Backbone as JSON Lines, residues from 0, in Angstrom:
{"i":0,"aa":"M","n":[-20.67,-10.5,-27.05],"ca":[-20.88,-9.94,-25.73],"c":[-19.51,-9.62,-25.13]}
{"i":1,"aa":"K","n":[-19.38,-8.46,-24.53],"ca":[-18.16,-8.03,-23.87],"c":[-18.3,-8.23,-22.36]}
{"i":2,"aa":"T","n":[-17.18,-8.38,-21.68],"ca":[-17.16,-8.53,-20.23],"c":[-16.53,-7.29,-19.63]}
{"i":3,"aa":"I","n":[-17.14,-6.76,-18.57],"ca":[-16.54,-5.63,-17.85],"c":[-16.43,-6.02,-16.38]}
{"i":4,"aa":"E","n":[-15.46,-5.43,-15.71],"ca":[-15.3,-5.67,-14.28],"c":[-15.86,-4.47,-13.54]}
{"i":5,"aa":"V","n":[-16.63,-4.76,-12.48],"ca":[-17.16,-3.71,-11.62],"c":[-16.86,-4.09,-10.18]}
{"i":6,"aa":"D","n":[-16.74,-3.08,-9.33],"ca":[-16.47,-3.4,-7.93],"c":[-17.73,-3.96,-7.27]}
{"i":7,"aa":"E","n":[-17.56,-4.53,-6.1],"ca":[-18.65,-5.21,-5.39],"c":[-19.82,-4.27,-5.11]}
{"i":8,"aa":"E","n":[-19.51,-3.05,-4.72],"ca":[-20.56,-2.09,-4.38],"c":[-21.43,-1.78,-5.61]}
{"i":9,"aa":"L","n":[-20.79,-1.56,-6.75],"ca":[-21.54,-1.28,-7.98],"c":[-22.34,-2.5,-8.42]}
{"i":10,"aa":"Y","n":[-21.75,-3.68,-8.3],"ca":[-22.47,-4.91,-8.65],"c":[-23.74,-5.05,-7.81]}
{"i":11,"aa":"R","n":[-23.62,-4.82,-6.51],"ca":[-24.79,-4.93,-5.63],"c":[-25.85,-3.88,-5.99]}
{"i":12,"aa":"Y","n":[-25.39,-2.69,-6.37],"ca":[-26.34,-1.64,-6.77],"c":[-27.11,-2.06,-8.02]}
{"i":13,"aa":"I","n":[-26.41,-2.58,-9.0],"ca":[-27.07,-3.04,-10.22],"c":[-28.02,-4.19,-9.9]}
{"i":14,"aa":"A","n":[-27.56,-5.15,-9.11],"ca":[-28.39,-6.3,-8.75],"c":[-29.63,-5.89,-7.96]}
{"i":15,"aa":"S","n":[-29.54,-4.82,-7.22],"ca":[-30.69,-4.37,-6.42],"c":[-31.82,-3.85,-7.29]}
{"i":16,"aa":"H","n":[-31.53,-3.56,-8.56],"ca":[-32.55,-3.06,-9.48],"c":[-33.17,-4.17,-10.32]}
{"i":17,"aa":"T","n":[-32.91,-5.41,-9.95],"ca":[-33.51,-6.54,-10.66],"c":[-35.02,-6.51,-10.47]}
{"i":18,"aa":"Q","n":[-35.75,-6.66,-11.57],"ca":[-37.2,-6.65,-11.47],"c":[-37.8,-8.04,-11.57]}
{"i":19,"aa":"H","n":[-37.07,-8.99,-12.14],"ca":[-37.58,-10.36,-12.21],"c":[-36.41,-11.33,-12.26]}
{"i":20,"aa":"I","n":[-36.68,-12.55,-11.84],"ca":[-35.66,-13.59,-11.81],"c":[-35.14,-13.82,-13.22]}
{"i":21,"aa":"G","n":[-33.83,-13.91,-13.35],"ca":[-33.22,-14.19,-14.65],"c":[-32.9,-12.94,-15.45]}
{"i":22,"aa":"E","n":[-33.23,-11.78,-14.96],"ca":[-32.93,-10.54,-15.69],"c":[-31.42,-10.34,-15.7]}
{"i":23,"aa":"S","n":[-30.87,-10.1,-16.88],"ca":[-29.42,-9.96,-17.01],"c":[-28.97,-8.57,-16.58]}
{"i":24,"aa":"A","n":[-27.69,-8.46,-16.28],"ca":[-27.11,-7.16,-15.92],"c":[-27.27,-6.18,-17.07]}
{"i":25,"aa":"S","n":[-27.13,-6.65,-18.31],"ca":[-27.3,-5.78,-19.47],"c":[-28.72,-5.23,-19.53]}
{"i":26,"aa":"D","n":[-29.71,-6.08,-19.27],"ca":[-31.11,-5.63,-19.29],"c":[-31.35,-4.58,-18.21]}
{"i":27,"aa":"I","n":[-30.78,-4.83,-17.04],"ca":[-30.95,-3.89,-15.93],"c":[-30.33,-2.54,-16.27]}
{"i":28,"aa":"L","n":[-29.1,-2.58,-16.79],"ca":[-28.42,-1.32,-17.14],"c":[-29.13,-0.59,-18.27]}
{"i":29,"aa":"R","n":[-29.6,-1.32,-19.28],"ca":[-30.36,-0.69,-20.36],"c":[-31.58,0.05,-19.81]}
{"i":30,"aa":"R","n":[-32.3,-0.62,-18.91],"ca":[-33.49,0.0,-18.33],"c":[-33.11,1.23,-17.5]}
{"i":31,"aa":"M","n":[-32.06,1.1,-16.67],"ca":[-31.66,2.21,-15.82],"c":[-31.15,3.4,-16.63]}
{"i":32,"aa":"L","n":[-30.46,3.11,-17.71],"ca":[-29.89,4.17,-18.55],"c":[-30.84,4.63,-19.65]}
{"i":33,"aa":"K","n":[-32.01,3.97,-19.73],"ca":[-32.98,4.26,-20.78],"c":[-32.31,4.15,-22.15]}
{"i":34,"aa":"F","n":[-31.57,3.07,-22.32],"ca":[-30.79,2.81,-23.54],"c":[-31.42,1.62,-24.26]}
{"i":35,"aa":"T","n":[-31.74,1.78,-25.53],"ca":[-32.35,0.7,-26.29],"c":[-31.38,0.15,-27.33]}
{"i":36,"aa":"A","n":[-31.63,-1.08,-27.76],"ca":[-30.77,-1.72,-28.77],"c":[-30.72,-0.86,-30.03]}
{"i":37,"aa":"G","n":[-29.53,-0.71,-30.59],"ca":[-29.35,0.05,-31.82],"c":[-29.17,1.54,-31.59]}
{"i":38,"aa":"Q","n":[-29.41,2.01,-30.39],"ca":[-29.26,3.43,-30.09],"c":[-27.77,3.76,-30.05]}
{"i":39,"aa":"S","n":[-27.37,4.89,-30.61],"ca":[-25.95,5.24,-30.57],"c":[-25.62,5.84,-29.21]}
{"i":40,"aa":"A","n":[-24.44,5.5,-28.76],"ca":[-24.0,5.98,-27.45],"c":[-23.63,7.45,-27.54]}
{"i":41,"aa":"P","n":[-23.96,8.25,-26.5],"ca":[-23.58,9.66,-26.51],"c":[-22.06,9.8,-26.4]}
{"i":42,"aa":"A","n":[-21.56,10.93,-26.82],"ca":[-20.12,11.19,-26.73],"c":[-19.69,11.13,-25.27]}
{"i":43,"aa":"A","n":[-18.48,10.66,-25.05],"ca":[-17.97,10.54,-23.69],"c":[-17.88,11.91,-23.04]}
{"i":44,"aa":"V","n":[-18.28,11.96,-21.8],"ca":[-18.24,13.2,-21.04],"c":[-17.32,12.98,-19.85]}
{"i":45,"aa":"A","n":[-16.54,13.98,-19.52],"ca":[-15.64,13.87,-18.37],"c":[-16.48,13.7,-17.11]}
{"i":46,"aa":"P","n":[-16.07,12.79,-16.23],"ca":[-16.84,12.59,-15.01],"c":[-16.89,13.86,-14.18]}
{"i":47,"aa":"Q","n":[-18.04,14.1,-13.58],"ca":[-18.19,15.27,-12.73],"c":[-18.14,14.83,-11.29]}
{"i":48,"aa":"T","n":[-17.62,15.7,-10.47],"ca":[-17.57,15.39,-9.04],"c":[-18.41,16.4,-8.3]}
{"i":49,"aa":"L","n":[-18.94,15.97,-7.19],"ca":[-19.71,16.86,-6.34],"c":[-18.76,17.73,-5.53]}
{"i":50,"aa":"P","n":[-19.16,18.95,-5.25],"ca":[-18.34,19.74,-4.33],"c":[-18.24,18.99,-3.0]}
{"i":51,"aa":"V","n":[-17.16,19.22,-2.27],"ca":[-16.91,18.47,-1.04],"c":[-18.09,18.55,-0.08]}
{"i":52,"aa":"K","n":[-18.69,19.72,0.08],"ca":[-19.8,19.88,1.01],"c":[-20.97,18.99,0.61]}
{"i":53,"aa":"E","n":[-21.34,18.98,-0.68],"ca":[-22.45,18.16,-1.14],"c":[-22.14,16.68,-1.02]}
{"i":54,"aa":"A","n":[-20.92,16.29,-1.33],"ca":[-20.55,14.88,-1.27],"c":[-20.71,14.35,0.15]}
{"i":55,"aa":"A","n":[-20.36,15.14,1.15],"ca":[-20.48,14.7,2.53],"c":[-21.94,14.45,2.89]}
{"i":56,"aa":"V","n":[-22.83,15.3,2.42],"ca":[-24.25,15.14,2.71],"c":[-24.77,13.86,2.08]}
{"i":57,"aa":"V","n":[-24.41,13.62,0.84],"ca":[-24.88,12.44,0.13],"c":[-24.37,11.18,0.82]}
{"i":58,"aa":"K","n":[-23.14,11.21,1.25],"ca":[-22.53,10.03,1.84],"c":[-23.12,9.68,3.21]}
{"i":59,"aa":"T","n":[-23.5,10.67,3.99],"ca":[-23.96,10.4,5.34],"c":[-25.45,10.09,5.42]}
{"i":60,"aa":"E","n":[-26.2,10.4,4.38],"ca":[-27.62,10.07,4.4],"c":[-27.81,8.57,4.3]}
{"i":61,"aa":"S","n":[-28.57,8.0,5.22],"ca":[-28.86,6.57,5.16],"c":[-30.36,6.4,5.32]}
{"i":62,"aa":"R","n":[-31.04,6.32,4.21],"ca":[-32.49,6.18,4.24],"c":[-32.85,4.73,4.51]}
{"i":63,"aa":"P","n":[-34.02,4.51,5.11],"ca":[-34.45,3.13,5.37],"c":[-34.48,2.27,4.1]}
{"i":64,"aa":"Q","n":[-34.86,2.87,2.96],"ca":[-34.89,2.11,1.71],"c":[-33.49,1.61,1.34]}
{"i":65,"aa":"D","n":[-32.48,2.41,1.61],"ca":[-31.11,2.02,1.29],"c":[-30.67,0.83,2.15]}
{"i":66,"aa":"R","n":[-31.08,0.82,3.41],"ca":[-30.73,-0.29,4.3],"c":[-31.43,-1.57,3.84]}
{"i":67,"aa":"V","n":[-32.69,-1.44,3.48],"ca":[-33.46,-2.6,2.99],"c":[-32.82,-3.11,1.7]}
{"i":68,"aa":"R","n":[-32.48,-2.19,0.82],"ca":[-31.86,-2.57,-0.45],"c":[-30.53,-3.3,-0.21]}
{"i":69,"aa":"A","n":[-29.75,-2.81,0.73],"ca":[-28.45,-3.43,1.01],"c":[-28.63,-4.86,1.51]}
{"i":70,"aa":"V","n":[-29.63,-5.1,2.34],"ca":[-29.88,-6.46,2.83],"c":[-30.36,-7.35,1.69]}
{"i":71,"aa":"R","n":[-31.24,-6.82,0.85],"ca":[-31.7,-7.6,-0.3],"c":[-30.54,-7.93,-1.24]}
{"i":72,"aa":"E","n":[-29.65,-6.97,-1.43],"ca":[-28.47,-7.2,-2.27],"c":[-27.6,-8.3,-1.69]}
{"i":73,"aa":"L","n":[-27.46,-8.32,-0.37],"ca":[-26.68,-9.37,0.27],"c":[-27.29,-10.73,-0.05]}
{"i":74,"aa":"L","n":[-28.6,-10.85,0.09],"ca":[-29.27,-12.12,-0.16],"c":[-29.1,-12.58,-1.61]}
{"i":75,"aa":"L","n":[-28.98,-11.63,-2.54],"ca":[-28.82,-11.96,-3.96],"c":[-27.35,-12.13,-4.38]}
{"i":76,"aa":"S","n":[-26.44,-11.79,-3.5],"ca":[-25.03,-11.78,-3.86],"c":[-24.46,-13.19,-4.04]}
{"i":77,"aa":"D","n":[-23.46,-13.28,-4.89],"ca":[-22.75,-14.55,-5.09],"c":[-22.07,-14.99,-3.8]}
{"i":78,"aa":"E","n":[-21.5,-14.04,-3.09],"ca":[-20.8,-14.36,-1.84],"c":[-21.74,-15.06,-0.86]}
{"i":79,"aa":"Y","n":[-22.96,-14.56,-0.74],"ca":[-23.93,-15.17,0.18],"c":[-24.37,-16.54,-0.33]}
{"i":80,"aa":"A","n":[-24.62,-16.62,-1.62],"ca":[-25.08,-17.88,-2.23],"c":[-24.04,-18.98,-2.11]}
{"i":81,"aa":"E","n":[-22.77,-18.6,-2.1],"ca":[-21.69,-19.58,-2.04],"c":[-21.52,-20.18,-0.65]}
{"i":82,"aa":"Q","n":[-22.12,-19.57,0.37],"ca":[-21.96,-20.05,1.74],"c":[-22.78,-21.32,1.94]}
{"i":83,"aa":"K","n":[-22.13,-22.39,2.29],"ca":[-22.81,-23.68,2.47],"c":[-23.24,-23.92,3.92]}
{"i":84,"aa":"R","n":[-22.65,-23.2,4.85],"ca":[-22.94,-23.43,6.27],"c":[-23.74,-22.26,6.85]}
{"i":85,"aa":"A","n":[-24.67,-22.59,7.72],"ca":[-25.52,-21.58,8.35],"c":[-24.68,-20.56,9.12]}
{"i":86,"aa":"V","n":[-23.63,-21.01,9.78],"ca":[-22.81,-20.1,10.57],"c":[-22.15,-19.05,9.68]}
{"i":87,"aa":"N","n":[-21.76,-19.41,8.47],"ca":[-21.13,-18.45,7.57],"c":[-22.14,-17.42,7.06]}
{"i":88,"aa":"R","n":[-23.37,-17.87,6.77],"ca":[-24.42,-16.93,6.35],"c":[-24.77,-16.01,7.53]}
{"i":89,"aa":"F","n":[-24.83,-16.57,8.72],"ca":[-25.09,-15.81,9.95],"c":[-24.06,-14.69,10.12]}
{"i":90,"aa":"M","n":[-22.79,-15.02,9.93],"ca":[-21.72,-14.04,10.09],"c":[-21.81,-12.93,9.02]}
{"i":91,"aa":"L","n":[-22.13,-13.3,7.79],"ca":[-22.28,-12.3,6.72],"c":[-23.42,-11.34,7.03]}
{"i":92,"aa":"I","n":[-24.52,-11.88,7.52],"ca":[-25.66,-11.03,7.85],"c":[-25.3,-10.07,8.98]}
{"i":93,"aa":"L","n":[-24.64,-10.58,10.01],"ca":[-24.23,-9.73,11.13],"c":[-23.3,-8.61,10.66]}
{"i":94,"aa":"S","n":[-22.33,-8.94,9.82],"ca":[-21.4,-7.93,9.3],"c":[-22.15,-6.85,8.53]}
{"i":95,"aa":"T","n":[-23.1,-7.27,7.72],"ca":[-23.87,-6.32,6.91],"c":[-24.71,-5.42,7.8]}
{"i":96,"aa":"L","n":[-25.41,-6.0,8.76],"ca":[-26.25,-5.2,9.65],"c":[-25.42,-4.16,10.41]}
{"i":97,"aa":"Y","n":[-24.25,-4.58,10.89],"ca":[-23.38,-3.64,11.59],"c":[-22.95,-2.51,10.67]}
{"i":98,"aa":"S","n":[-22.56,-2.85,9.44],"ca":[-22.07,-1.83,8.51],"c":[-23.15,-0.82,8.15]}
{"i":99,"aa":"L","n":[-24.42,-1.22,8.21],"ca":[-25.51,-0.32,7.86],"c":[-25.82,0.7,8.95]}
{"i":100,"aa":"D","n":[-25.64,0.3,10.2],"ca":[-25.94,1.22,11.31],"c":[-25.29,0.69,12.6]}
{"i":101,"aa":"P","n":[-24.0,1.01,12.8],"ca":[-23.29,0.49,13.98],"c":[-23.96,0.83,15.31]}
{"i":102,"aa":"K","n":[-24.52,2.02,15.43],"ca":[-25.15,2.42,16.69],"c":[-26.4,1.58,16.97]}
{"i":103,"aa":"A","n":[-27.25,1.43,15.98],"ca":[-28.47,0.63,16.16],"c":[-28.12,-0.84,16.4]}
{"i":104,"aa":"F","n":[-27.06,-1.32,15.74],"ca":[-26.62,-2.7,15.95],"c":[-26.18,-2.87,17.4]}
{"i":105,"aa":"A","n":[-25.42,-1.9,17.92],"ca":[-24.94,-1.97,19.31],"c":[-26.12,-2.0,20.28]}
{"i":106,"aa":"E","n":[-27.11,-1.15,20.03],"ca":[-28.28,-1.11,20.91],"c":[-29.05,-2.42,20.85]}
{"i":107,"aa":"A","n":[-29.15,-3.0,19.67],"ca":[-29.9,-4.24,19.5],"c":[-29.22,-5.42,20.18]}
{"i":108,"aa":"T","n":[-27.9,-5.43,20.19],"ca":[-27.18,-6.58,20.75],"c":[-26.97,-6.46,22.26]}
{"i":109,"aa":"E","n":[-27.13,-5.27,22.82],"ca":[-26.93,-5.08,24.26],"c":[-27.83,-5.98,25.09]}
{"i":110,"aa":"S","n":[-29.08,-6.07,24.7],"ca":[-30.06,-6.82,25.49],"c":[-30.23,-8.26,24.99]}
{"i":111,"aa":"L","n":[-29.4,-8.66,24.08],"ca":[-29.55,-9.99,23.48],"c":[-28.64,-10.99,24.18]}
{"i":112,"aa":"H","n":[-29.25,-11.86,24.98],"ca":[-28.5,-12.89,25.69],"c":[-29.47,-14.01,26.08]}
{"i":113,"aa":"G","n":[-28.9,-15.14,26.41],"ca":[-29.71,-16.28,26.83],"c":[-29.83,-16.32,28.35]}
{"i":114,"aa":"R","n":[-30.36,-17.41,28.82],"ca":[-30.54,-17.57,30.26],"c":[-29.19,-17.6,30.97]}
{"i":115,"aa":"T","n":[-28.23,-18.31,30.38],"ca":[-26.91,-18.42,31.01],"c":[-25.79,-17.91,30.13]}
{"i":116,"aa":"R","n":[-26.07,-17.61,28.88],"ca":[-25.02,-17.21,27.94],"c":[-25.16,-15.75,27.51]}
{"i":117,"aa":"V","n":[-24.02,-15.15,27.27],"ca":[-23.96,-13.85,26.62],"c":[-23.7,-14.15,25.15]}
{"i":118,"aa":"Y","n":[-24.47,-13.55,24.24],"ca":[-24.33,-13.85,22.82],"c":[-23.31,-12.97,22.1]}
{"i":119,"aa":"F","n":[-23.25,-11.68,22.48],"ca":[-22.35,-10.74,21.83],"c":[-21.48,-10.06,22.87]}
{"i":120,"aa":"A","n":[-20.22,-9.81,22.49],"ca":[-19.3,-9.11,23.4],"c":[-18.21,-8.44,22.57]}
{"i":121,"aa":"G","n":[-17.51,-7.55,23.23],"ca":[-16.41,-6.85,22.58],"c":[-15.13,-7.66,22.51]}
{"i":122,"aa":"N","n":[-15.09,-8.8,23.21],"ca":[-13.92,-9.66,23.13],"c":[-14.31,-11.11,23.4]}
{"i":123,"aa":"Q","n":[-13.45,-11.98,23.0],"ca":[-13.68,-13.41,23.07],"c":[-13.8,-13.91,24.52]}
{"i":124,"aa":"Q","n":[-13.01,-13.36,25.42],"ca":[-12.97,-13.84,26.8],"c":[-14.32,-13.72,27.51]}
{"i":125,"aa":"V","n":[-15.04,-12.64,27.26],"ca":[-16.34,-12.45,27.91],"c":[-17.28,-13.58,27.52]}
{"i":126,"aa":"L","n":[-17.26,-13.98,26.26],"ca":[-18.13,-15.05,25.78],"c":[-17.73,-16.4,26.37]}
{"i":127,"aa":"I","n":[-16.45,-16.63,26.48],"ca":[-15.95,-17.89,27.04],"c":[-16.32,-17.98,28.52]}
{"i":128,"aa":"Q","n":[-16.22,-16.88,29.24],"ca":[-16.54,-16.86,30.67],"c":[-18.03,-17.06,30.95]}
{"i":129,"aa":"N","n":[-18.88,-16.74,29.97],"ca":[-20.32,-16.82,30.18],"c":[-20.98,-17.99,29.48]}
{"i":130,"aa":"G","n":[-20.27,-19.08,29.35],"ca":[-20.85,-20.27,28.75],"c":[-19.77,-21.22,28.31]}
{"i":131,"aa":"T","n":[-20.08,-22.5,28.38],"ca":[-19.1,-23.48,27.95],"c":[-19.36,-23.85,26.5]}
{"i":132,"aa":"H","n":[-18.31,-24.14,25.79],"ca":[-18.38,-24.56,24.39],"c":[-19.14,-23.56,23.53]}
{"i":133,"aa":"T","n":[-18.84,-22.28,23.66],"ca":[-19.57,-21.25,22.93],"c":[-19.04,-21.04,21.51]}
{"i":134,"aa":"K","n":[-17.82,-21.48,21.24],"ca":[-17.17,-21.29,19.94],"c":[-17.28,-19.84,19.44]}
{"i":135,"aa":"P","n":[-16.73,-18.89,20.21],"ca":[-16.82,-17.48,19.8],"c":[-16.07,-17.23,18.49]}
{"i":136,"aa":"K","n":[-16.66,-16.39,17.65],"ca":[-16.01,-15.96,16.41],"c":[-16.13,-14.45,16.32]}
{"i":137,"aa":"H","n":[-15.1,-13.86,15.73],"ca":[-15.12,-12.42,15.5],"c":[-16.02,-12.13,14.3]}
{"i":138,"aa":"V","n":[-16.91,-11.15,14.45],"ca":[-17.78,-10.75,13.34],"c":[-16.95,-9.82,12.46]}
{"i":139,"aa":"P","n":[-16.64,-10.24,11.22],"ca":[-15.78,-9.44,10.34],"c":[-16.28,-8.0,10.16]}
{"i":140,"aa":"G","n":[-15.33,-7.07,10.24],"ca":[-15.65,-5.66,10.02],"c":[-16.34,-4.99,11.2]}
{"i":141,"aa":"T","n":[-16.33,-5.65,12.34],"ca":[-16.98,-5.08,13.53],"c":[-16.06,-5.26,14.74]}
{"i":142,"aa":"P","n":[-16.37,-4.58,15.84],"ca":[-15.62,-4.82,17.07],"c":[-16.24,-5.95,17.9]}
{"i":143,"aa":"Y","n":[-17.18,-6.69,17.34],"ca":[-17.93,-7.69,18.09],"c":[-17.46,-9.11,17.88]}
{"i":144,"aa":"W","n":[-17.68,-9.89,18.92],"ca":[-17.54,-11.34,18.88],"c":[-18.92,-11.9,19.15]}
{"i":145,"aa":"V","n":[-19.23,-13.07,18.59],"ca":[-20.52,-13.7,18.77],"c":[-20.32,-15.19,19.03]}
{"i":146,"aa":"I","n":[-21.21,-15.77,19.83],"ca":[-21.13,-17.22,20.02],"c":[-21.71,-17.89,18.77]}
{"i":147,"aa":"T","n":[-21.12,-18.99,18.37],"ca":[-21.6,-19.67,17.16],"c":[-22.05,-21.1,17.44]}
{"i":148,"aa":"N","n":[-21.88,-21.56,18.66],"ca":[-22.29,-22.92,19.0],"c":[-23.75,-22.93,19.45]}
{"i":149,"aa":"T","n":[-24.61,-22.49,18.54],"ca":[-26.05,-22.51,18.78],"c":[-26.69,-23.15,17.55]}
{"i":150,"aa":"N","n":[-27.89,-23.64,17.72],"ca":[-28.56,-24.23,16.56],"c":[-29.04,-23.13,15.61]}
{"i":151,"aa":"T","n":[-29.45,-23.54,14.43],"ca":[-29.86,-22.57,13.41],"c":[-31.05,-21.75,13.87]}
{"i":152,"aa":"G","n":[-31.96,-22.37,14.59],"ca":[-33.12,-21.65,15.12],"c":[-32.72,-20.5,16.03]}
{"i":153,"aa":"R","n":[-31.73,-20.73,16.88],"ca":[-31.24,-19.67,17.78],"c":[-30.55,-18.57,16.98]}
{"i":154,"aa":"K","n":[-29.78,-18.96,15.98],"ca":[-29.13,-17.95,15.13],"c":[-30.2,-17.08,14.46]}
{"i":155,"aa":"C","n":[-31.26,-17.72,13.98],"ca":[-32.36,-16.98,13.35],"c":[-33.02,-16.04,14.34]}
{"i":156,"aa":"S","n":[-33.23,-16.49,15.57],"ca":[-33.88,-15.62,16.55],"c":[-32.98,-14.43,16.9]}
{"i":157,"aa":"M","n":[-31.67,-14.63,16.91],"ca":[-30.75,-13.51,17.15],"c":[-30.86,-12.49,16.02]}
{"i":158,"aa":"I","n":[-30.83,-12.98,14.77],"ca":[-30.94,-12.09,13.61],"c":[-32.29,-11.37,13.64]}
{"i":159,"aa":"E","n":[-33.34,-12.11,13.93],"ca":[-34.68,-11.52,13.99],"c":[-34.72,-10.39,15.03]}
{"i":160,"aa":"H","n":[-34.2,-10.65,16.21],"ca":[-34.18,-9.63,17.27],"c":[-33.42,-8.38,16.81]}
{"i":161,"aa":"I","n":[-32.26,-8.58,16.22],"ca":[-31.44,-7.44,15.78],"c":[-32.15,-6.66,14.69]}
{"i":162,"aa":"M","n":[-32.65,-7.37,13.67],"ca":[-33.29,-6.67,12.55],"c":[-34.55,-5.92,12.98]}
{"i":163,"aa":"L","n":[-35.36,-6.53,13.82],"ca":[-36.57,-5.84,14.27],"c":[-36.21,-4.65,15.17]}
{"i":164,"aa":"S","n":[-35.18,-4.81,16.0],"ca":[-34.71,-3.68,16.83],"c":[-34.18,-2.55,15.96]}
{"i":165,"aa":"M","n":[-33.59,-2.91,14.82],"ca":[-33.07,-1.91,13.89],"c":[-34.16,-1.39,12.96]}
{"i":166,"aa":"Q","n":[-35.39,-1.83,13.18],"ca":[-36.58,-1.39,12.48],"c":[-36.6,-1.78,11.0]}
{"i":167,"aa":"F","n":[-36.14,-2.98,10.7],"ca":[-36.28,-3.52,9.36],"c":[-37.71,-4.05,9.22]}
{"i":168,"aa":"P","n":[-38.25,-4.08,8.01],"ca":[-39.6,-4.63,7.83],"c":[-39.66,-6.1,8.24]}
{"i":169,"aa":"V","n":[-40.8,-6.49,8.8],"ca":[-40.99,-7.86,9.28],"c":[-40.8,-8.86,8.14]}
{"i":170,"aa":"E","n":[-41.37,-8.56,6.96],"ca":[-41.27,-9.51,5.85],"c":[-39.82,-9.73,5.39]}
{"i":171,"aa":"L","n":[-39.0,-8.67,5.42],"ca":[-37.58,-8.82,5.07],"c":[-36.87,-9.62,6.14]}
{"i":172,"aa":"T","n":[-37.18,-9.36,7.39],"ca":[-36.58,-10.09,8.51],"c":[-36.88,-11.58,8.37]}
{"i":173,"aa":"E","n":[-38.12,-11.91,8.06],"ca":[-38.5,-13.31,7.88],"c":[-37.78,-13.94,6.7]}
{"i":174,"aa":"K","n":[-37.63,-13.17,5.63],"ca":[-36.93,-13.67,4.45],"c":[-35.47,-13.98,4.78]}
{"i":175,"aa":"V","n":[-34.81,-13.07,5.48],"ca":[-33.42,-13.28,5.87],"c":[-33.31,-14.52,6.75]}
{"i":176,"aa":"C","n":[-34.17,-14.63,7.74],"ca":[-34.12,-15.78,8.64],"c":[-34.37,-17.07,7.89]}
{"i":177,"aa":"G","n":[-35.18,-17.03,6.86],"ca":[-35.45,-18.21,6.06],"c":[-34.28,-18.67,5.21]}
{"i":178,"aa":"T","n":[-33.28,-17.81,5.04],"ca":[-32.11,-18.18,4.23],"c":[-30.96,-18.71,5.06]}
{"i":179,"aa":"I","n":[-31.04,-18.58,6.37],"ca":[-29.94,-19.04,7.24],"c":[-30.01,-20.51,7.3]}
């Protein structure tokens, strides 16, 4: 068996095509490429690139299935599995949701606050001023800060609110919340 290195994005794409638990990357690639054992590989072909106009269209399209797939890939990722603390999984989920649709994330977090606390803000000071012992943390890859001194149930309800506001399926939302 040979080992190859792939970037994180490609790894997540391959992992998203898993059909059953324990399926190897080789099995997934064989199925995707319609390649069977003993079949000879075709001659190498120079990579083709899309014209600039077409590439822009492909890159900007974000179908709901792609967003769902990205969240599922996160749940299957080694990075997510390695997180031992709920707050770290919470932060990874927030970063992913923001990266999928910054505008929808912003709309979802605008109305998200407690009785006395603000949960999300553009800077740390706003969170500190609106609650004691909030332990604000910057959400990686976003302009947002979030309070982290909440119990796991509250973190789950924040994620649930955001995901449902962003129109993710209820069953996926429940699955994500169940992993925090």
